[in-house]
Amino acid sequence: MGKQYLLAPGPTPVPPEVLQRMAEPIIHHRSPGYEKILGEVREGLKYLFQTKKEVLIFASSGTGAMEGAVTNTLSAGDKAIVIEGGKFGERWANICKAYGVQAQILPVEWGQPIDPGLIAQALKADPSVKAVFTQATETSTGVLYPIKEIAEIVSRYPGTIMVVDAVSHLGAVELPMDEWKLDIVVAGSQKAFMLPPGLSFAALSDKAWEFVAKSTLPKFYFDFKKELKNLMQNQSAYTPAVSLVMGLAESLPRIRKEGLENIFARHARLARATREAMLALGLKLYAPQAYSDAVTAVVAPPGVDGQKVVKILRDRHNLTIAGGQDQAKGKIFRIAHMGYVDKFDVIMAVAAVEMTLKELGYAVETGKGVRAAMEVLSK
Ligand SMILES: *Cc1c(COP(=O)(O)O)cnc(C)c1O
């Protein structure tokens, strides 16, 4: 038997009801039936993003909307600040580079918290910076960034927008777009949306839309202005990913029914259970001071290769988590608890990690992590 368990930071598990909805016969997108569904989806997305603005939808992975956030707001030669504390920070820098945007990198040690004062300093030194690019959760390290504090600083600069990659964060951890004055929030379907990969999202503040009006970088498919115009008619500029939008029409009401507050509380509890379990096993957290509740990065114990943990979990136990990338490769493994994940998923992951560590020769008192997780989860 090969029953599969998916606890990676994307893609994530999808509820059967959503899968079923996506298996329905394809309807034509230029039709009143589709437009009605998209109208409901628009409202559901505003609830999820906690914004009054429209949320644009694209048929791409999360990176597509990230690229669009750059190309729709900036012009060649513009300056930007990129907070880079992991693989996804690097992605912002690479997109900027590809389009001739001068990115000033604010390096953050992997796994360490961010001092918002650094952004204040950088903007004070050069107020001509047009945008600050950051993650909300840096998935590669499991670090939570102080978005509210950074956005507060950026909001004092009328010529600078705050652009947040919340792909692995939105729908798992608090991020009220309007209240926190975020100018662009980017998301992707395969993380906490309870959907397969294939959709990306971007919501823009009034301030960001003013930047769009002046931007001259080349763009075609990811043309935010064109997409907004279509969305206002419950349409899209090009053929949408109809099945995924149908899935979205199923998952968004589920999100609203559970309620954002309850969703964030669930993720917080699952994350805490995971952390407590790992600590109980004598392991260390990779981001001990600023951890996200979407994904937990764990330092592999001395003498144990983090990549091996991931491989054995997958090959022997059919359970998929993620390893470390680049400088964290072999050093860490990452357990995600985002989206359609509940308490027994976490307990199962902890049990599988215990068995795997034991197989790799690390002295584990079997059940110790599971017990710690259960204690958190049964409260
Ligand atoms: C998953 C992820 C992305 C998007 O990656 P894609 O492979 O393009 O979907 C972007 N940022 C973060 C923080 C992510 O976790």
mmCIF file of C-alpha atoms in Angstrom, residues 64-234:
data_model
loop_
_atom_site.group_PDB
_atom_site.id
_atom_site.type_symbol
_atom_site.label_atom_id
_atom_site.label_comp_id
_atom_site.label_asym_id
_atom_site.label_seq_id
_atom_site.Cartn_x
_atom_site.Cartn_y
_atom_site.Cartn_z
ATOM 1 C CA GLY A 64 3.940 35.047 -11.922
ATOM 2 C CA ALA A 65 2.163 37.512 -9.646
ATOM 3 C CA MET A 66 5.526 38.410 -8.054
ATOM 4 C CA GLU A 67 6.904 39.256 -11.488
ATOM 5 C CA GLY A 68 3.744 41.232 -12.242
ATOM 6 C CA ALA A 69 4.132 43.207 -9.026
ATOM 7 C CA VAL A 70 7.522 44.391 -10.284
ATOM 8 C CA THR A 71 6.671 44.993 -13.933
ATOM 9 C CA ASN A 72 3.399 46.802 -13.260
ATOM 10 C CA THR A 73 4.666 49.312 -10.732
ATOM 11 C CA LEU A 74 8.253 50.147 -11.691
ATOM 12 C CA SER A 75 10.277 51.453 -14.624
ATOM 13 C CA ALA A 76 13.803 50.588 -15.783
ATOM 14 C CA GLY A 77 16.419 52.139 -13.527
ATOM 15 C CA ASP A 78 14.051 52.552 -10.574
ATOM 16 C CA LYS A 79 15.486 51.795 -7.171
ATOM 17 C CA ALA A 80 14.070 49.193 -4.812
ATOM 18 C CA ILE A 81 14.927 47.616 -1.487
ATOM 19 C CA VAL A 82 14.791 43.846 -1.251
ATOM 20 C CA ILE A 83 14.771 42.140 2.120
ATOM 21 C CA GLU A 84 16.689 38.955 1.503
ATOM 22 C CA GLY A 85 16.735 36.321 4.198
ATOM 23 C CA GLY A 86 16.135 33.220 2.114
ATOM 24 C CA LYS A 87 15.330 31.755 -1.295
ATOM 25 C CA PHE A 88 12.203 33.807 -1.846
ATOM 26 C CA GLY A 89 13.904 37.087 -0.980
ATOM 27 C CA GLU A 90 16.454 36.104 -3.619
ATOM 28 C CA ARG A 91 13.588 35.661 -6.051
ATOM 29 C CA TRP A 92 12.512 39.296 -5.655
ATOM 30 C CA ALA A 93 16.130 40.337 -6.273
ATOM 31 C CA ASN A 94 16.341 38.152 -9.390
ATOM 32 C CA ILE A 95 13.097 39.522 -10.833
ATOM 33 C CA CYS A 96 14.328 43.083 -10.235
ATOM 34 C CA LYS A 97 17.595 42.225 -11.953
ATOM 35 C CA ALA A 98 15.814 40.682 -14.938
ATOM 36 C CA TYR A 99 13.935 43.946 -15.514
ATOM 37 C CA GLY A 100 16.714 46.430 -14.853
ATOM 38 C CA VAL A 101 15.434 47.568 -11.470
ATOM 39 C CA GLN A 102 18.297 48.593 -9.160
ATOM 40 C CA ALA A 103 17.746 46.467 -6.105
ATOM 41 C CA GLN A 104 19.497 47.339 -2.905
ATOM 42 C CA ILE A 105 19.678 44.092 -0.957
ATOM 43 C CA LEU A 106 19.090 44.156 2.786
ATOM 44 C CA PRO A 107 20.644 40.848 3.768
ATOM 45 C CA VAL A 108 19.185 39.014 6.735
ATOM 46 C CA GLU A 109 20.937 36.062 8.281
ATOM 47 C CA TRP A 110 18.948 32.926 7.435
ATOM 48 C CA GLY A 111 16.694 31.908 10.302
ATOM 49 C CA GLN A 112 17.163 35.191 12.140
ATOM 50 C CA PRO A 113 14.568 37.888 12.836
ATOM 51 C CA ILE A 114 14.473 41.210 10.998
ATOM 52 C CA ASP A 115 15.018 44.596 12.545
ATOM 53 C CA PRO A 116 12.493 47.003 10.950
ATOM 54 C CA GLY A 117 14.886 49.812 11.920
ATOM 55 C CA LEU A 118 17.117 48.723 9.014
ATOM 56 C CA ILE A 119 14.356 49.563 6.561
ATOM 57 C CA ALA A 120 13.808 52.921 8.260
ATOM 58 C CA GLN A 121 17.536 53.653 7.919
ATOM 59 C CA ALA A 122 17.688 52.596 4.283
ATOM 60 C CA LEU A 123 14.692 54.732 3.326
ATOM 61 C CA LYS A 124 16.004 57.708 5.220
ATOM 62 C CA ALA A 125 19.332 57.384 3.425
ATOM 63 C CA ASP A 126 17.602 57.195 0.048
ATOM 64 C CA PRO A 127 13.933 58.275 -0.096
ATOM 65 C CA SER A 128 13.953 57.910 -3.909
ATOM 66 C CA VAL A 129 13.507 54.142 -3.467
ATOM 67 C CA LYS A 130 10.246 53.218 -5.209
ATOM 68 C CA ALA A 131 9.437 49.911 -3.563
ATOM 69 C CA VAL A 132 10.279 47.660 -0.649
ATOM 70 C CA PHE A 133 9.988 43.970 -1.510
ATOM 71 C CA THR A 134 9.618 41.400 1.230
ATOM 72 C CA GLN A 135 8.125 38.076 2.208
ATOM 73 C CA ALA A 136 5.584 37.719 5.039
ATOM 74 C CA THR A 137 6.715 34.172 5.747
ATOM 75 C CA GLU A 138 10.118 33.292 4.242
ATOM 76 C CA THR A 139 9.265 29.687 3.452
ATOM 77 C CA SER A 140 12.868 28.564 2.986
ATOM 78 C CA THR A 141 13.761 29.404 6.597
ATOM 79 C CA GLY A 142 10.384 29.411 8.380
ATOM 80 C CA VAL A 143 10.957 32.984 9.547
ATOM 81 C CA LEU A 144 8.050 35.365 10.138
ATOM 82 C CA TYR A 145 8.785 38.949 9.067
ATOM 83 C CA PRO A 146 7.474 41.962 11.047
ATOM 84 C CA ILE A 147 5.244 43.139 8.210
ATOM 85 C CA LYS A 148 3.075 45.496 10.237
ATOM 86 C CA GLU A 149 6.108 47.384 11.545
ATOM 87 C CA ILE A 150 7.856 47.544 8.167
ATOM 88 C CA ALA A 151 4.665 48.706 6.435
ATOM 89 C CA GLU A 152 4.195 51.435 9.019
ATOM 90 C CA ILE A 153 7.642 52.797 8.107
ATOM 91 C CA VAL A 154 7.103 52.526 4.345
ATOM 92 C CA SER A 155 3.681 54.200 4.559
ATOM 93 C CA ARG A 156 5.389 57.444 5.627
ATOM 94 C CA TYR A 157 7.029 57.677 2.197
ATOM 95 C CA PRO A 158 4.524 58.741 -0.469
ATOM 96 C CA GLY A 159 6.926 57.674 -3.244
ATOM 97 C CA THR A 160 7.505 54.153 -1.934
ATOM 98 C CA ILE A 161 5.252 51.099 -1.968
ATOM 99 C CA MET A 162 5.338 48.075 0.318
ATOM 100 C CA VAL A 163 5.156 44.841 -1.668
ATOM 101 C CA VAL A 164 4.541 41.644 0.277
ATOM 102 C CA ASP A 165 5.005 38.119 -1.031
ATOM 103 C CA ALA A 166 2.467 36.329 1.156
ATOM 104 C CA VAL A 167 2.360 33.186 -0.970
ATOM 105 C CA SER A 168 3.001 30.830 1.946
ATOM 106 C CA HIS A 169 1.372 33.082 4.529
ATOM 107 C CA LEU A 170 -2.022 34.345 3.412
ATOM 108 C CA GLY A 171 -4.805 32.212 4.822
ATOM 109 C CA ALA A 172 -2.521 30.740 7.506
ATOM 110 C CA VAL A 173 -1.233 33.719 9.465
ATOM 111 C CA GLU A 174 -2.739 37.154 10.094
ATOM 112 C CA LEU A 175 -2.103 39.729 7.332
ATOM 113 C CA PRO A 176 -4.842 42.374 7.124
ATOM 114 C CA MET A 177 -3.905 44.177 3.924
ATOM 115 C CA ASP A 178 -5.878 47.409 4.342
ATOM 116 C CA GLU A 179 -5.419 47.794 8.092
ATOM 117 C CA TRP A 180 -1.651 47.332 7.846
ATOM 118 C CA LYS A 181 -1.381 49.624 4.796
ATOM 119 C CA LEU A 182 0.174 47.026 2.524
ATOM 120 C CA ASP A 183 0.398 48.229 -1.077
ATOM 121 C CA ILE A 184 0.676 44.917 -2.875
ATOM 122 C CA VAL A 185 -0.061 41.469 -1.489
ATOM 123 C CA VAL A 186 0.824 38.466 -3.653
ATOM 124 C CA ALA A 187 -0.482 34.942 -3.041
ATOM 125 C CA GLY A 188 -0.586 31.515 -4.691
ATOM 126 C CA SER A 189 -3.202 28.770 -4.759
ATOM 127 C CA GLN A 190 -1.045 25.818 -3.623
ATOM 128 C CA LYS A 191 -0.218 26.992 -0.110
ATOM 129 C CA ALA A 192 -2.983 27.884 2.370
ATOM 130 C CA PHE A 193 -5.800 28.208 -0.168
ATOM 131 C CA MET A 194 -6.544 24.450 -0.043
ATOM 132 C CA LEU A 195 -6.139 24.271 -3.824
ATOM 133 C CA PRO A 196 -3.739 22.675 -6.299
ATOM 134 C CA PRO A 197 -0.943 24.761 -7.849
ATOM 135 C CA GLY A 198 -1.803 26.977 -10.801
ATOM 136 C CA LEU A 199 -3.311 30.264 -9.661
ATOM 137 C CA SER A 200 -1.559 33.392 -8.458
ATOM 138 C CA PHE A 201 -3.120 36.491 -6.960
ATOM 139 C CA ALA A 202 -2.254 40.149 -6.479
ATOM 140 C CA ALA A 203 -4.150 42.889 -4.664
ATOM 141 C CA LEU A 204 -3.124 46.538 -4.913
ATOM 142 C CA SER A 205 -3.800 49.594 -2.768
ATOM 143 C CA ASP A 206 -4.776 52.966 -4.285
ATOM 144 C CA LYS A 207 -1.164 54.033 -3.820
ATOM 145 C CA ALA A 208 0.068 51.011 -5.776
ATOM 146 C CA TRP A 209 -2.445 51.659 -8.571
ATOM 147 C CA GLU A 210 -0.956 55.172 -8.926
ATOM 148 C CA PHE A 211 2.405 53.507 -9.501
ATOM 149 C CA VAL A 212 0.806 51.276 -12.132
ATOM 150 C CA ALA A 213 -0.300 54.359 -14.064
ATOM 151 C CA LYS A 214 3.337 55.531 -14.314
ATOM 152 C CA SER A 215 5.146 52.225 -14.779
ATOM 153 C CA THR A 216 6.914 51.663 -18.098
ATOM 154 C CA LEU A 217 8.466 48.210 -17.649
ATOM 155 C CA PRO A 218 7.374 45.753 -20.368
ATOM 156 C CA LYS A 219 4.398 43.522 -19.547
ATOM 157 C CA PHE A 220 1.859 41.567 -21.493
ATOM 158 C CA TYR A 221 0.127 38.599 -19.839
ATOM 159 C CA PHE A 222 0.634 39.998 -16.342
ATOM 160 C CA ASP A 223 -0.893 43.378 -17.209
ATOM 161 C CA PHE A 224 -2.610 44.418 -13.990
ATOM 162 C CA LYS A 225 -4.586 47.317 -15.486
ATOM 163 C CA LYS A 226 -6.017 45.174 -18.239
ATOM 164 C CA GLU A 227 -6.818 42.371 -15.808
ATOM 165 C CA LEU A 228 -8.588 44.731 -13.401
ATOM 166 C CA LYS A 229 -10.756 46.101 -16.198
ATOM 167 C CA ASN A 230 -11.846 42.574 -17.093
ATOM 168 C CA LEU A 231 -12.300 41.488 -13.499
ATOM 169 C CA MET A 232 -14.734 44.356 -12.905
ATOM 170 C CA GLN A 233 -16.939 42.649 -15.525
ATOM 171 C CA ASN A 234 -16.449 39.258 -13.815
#
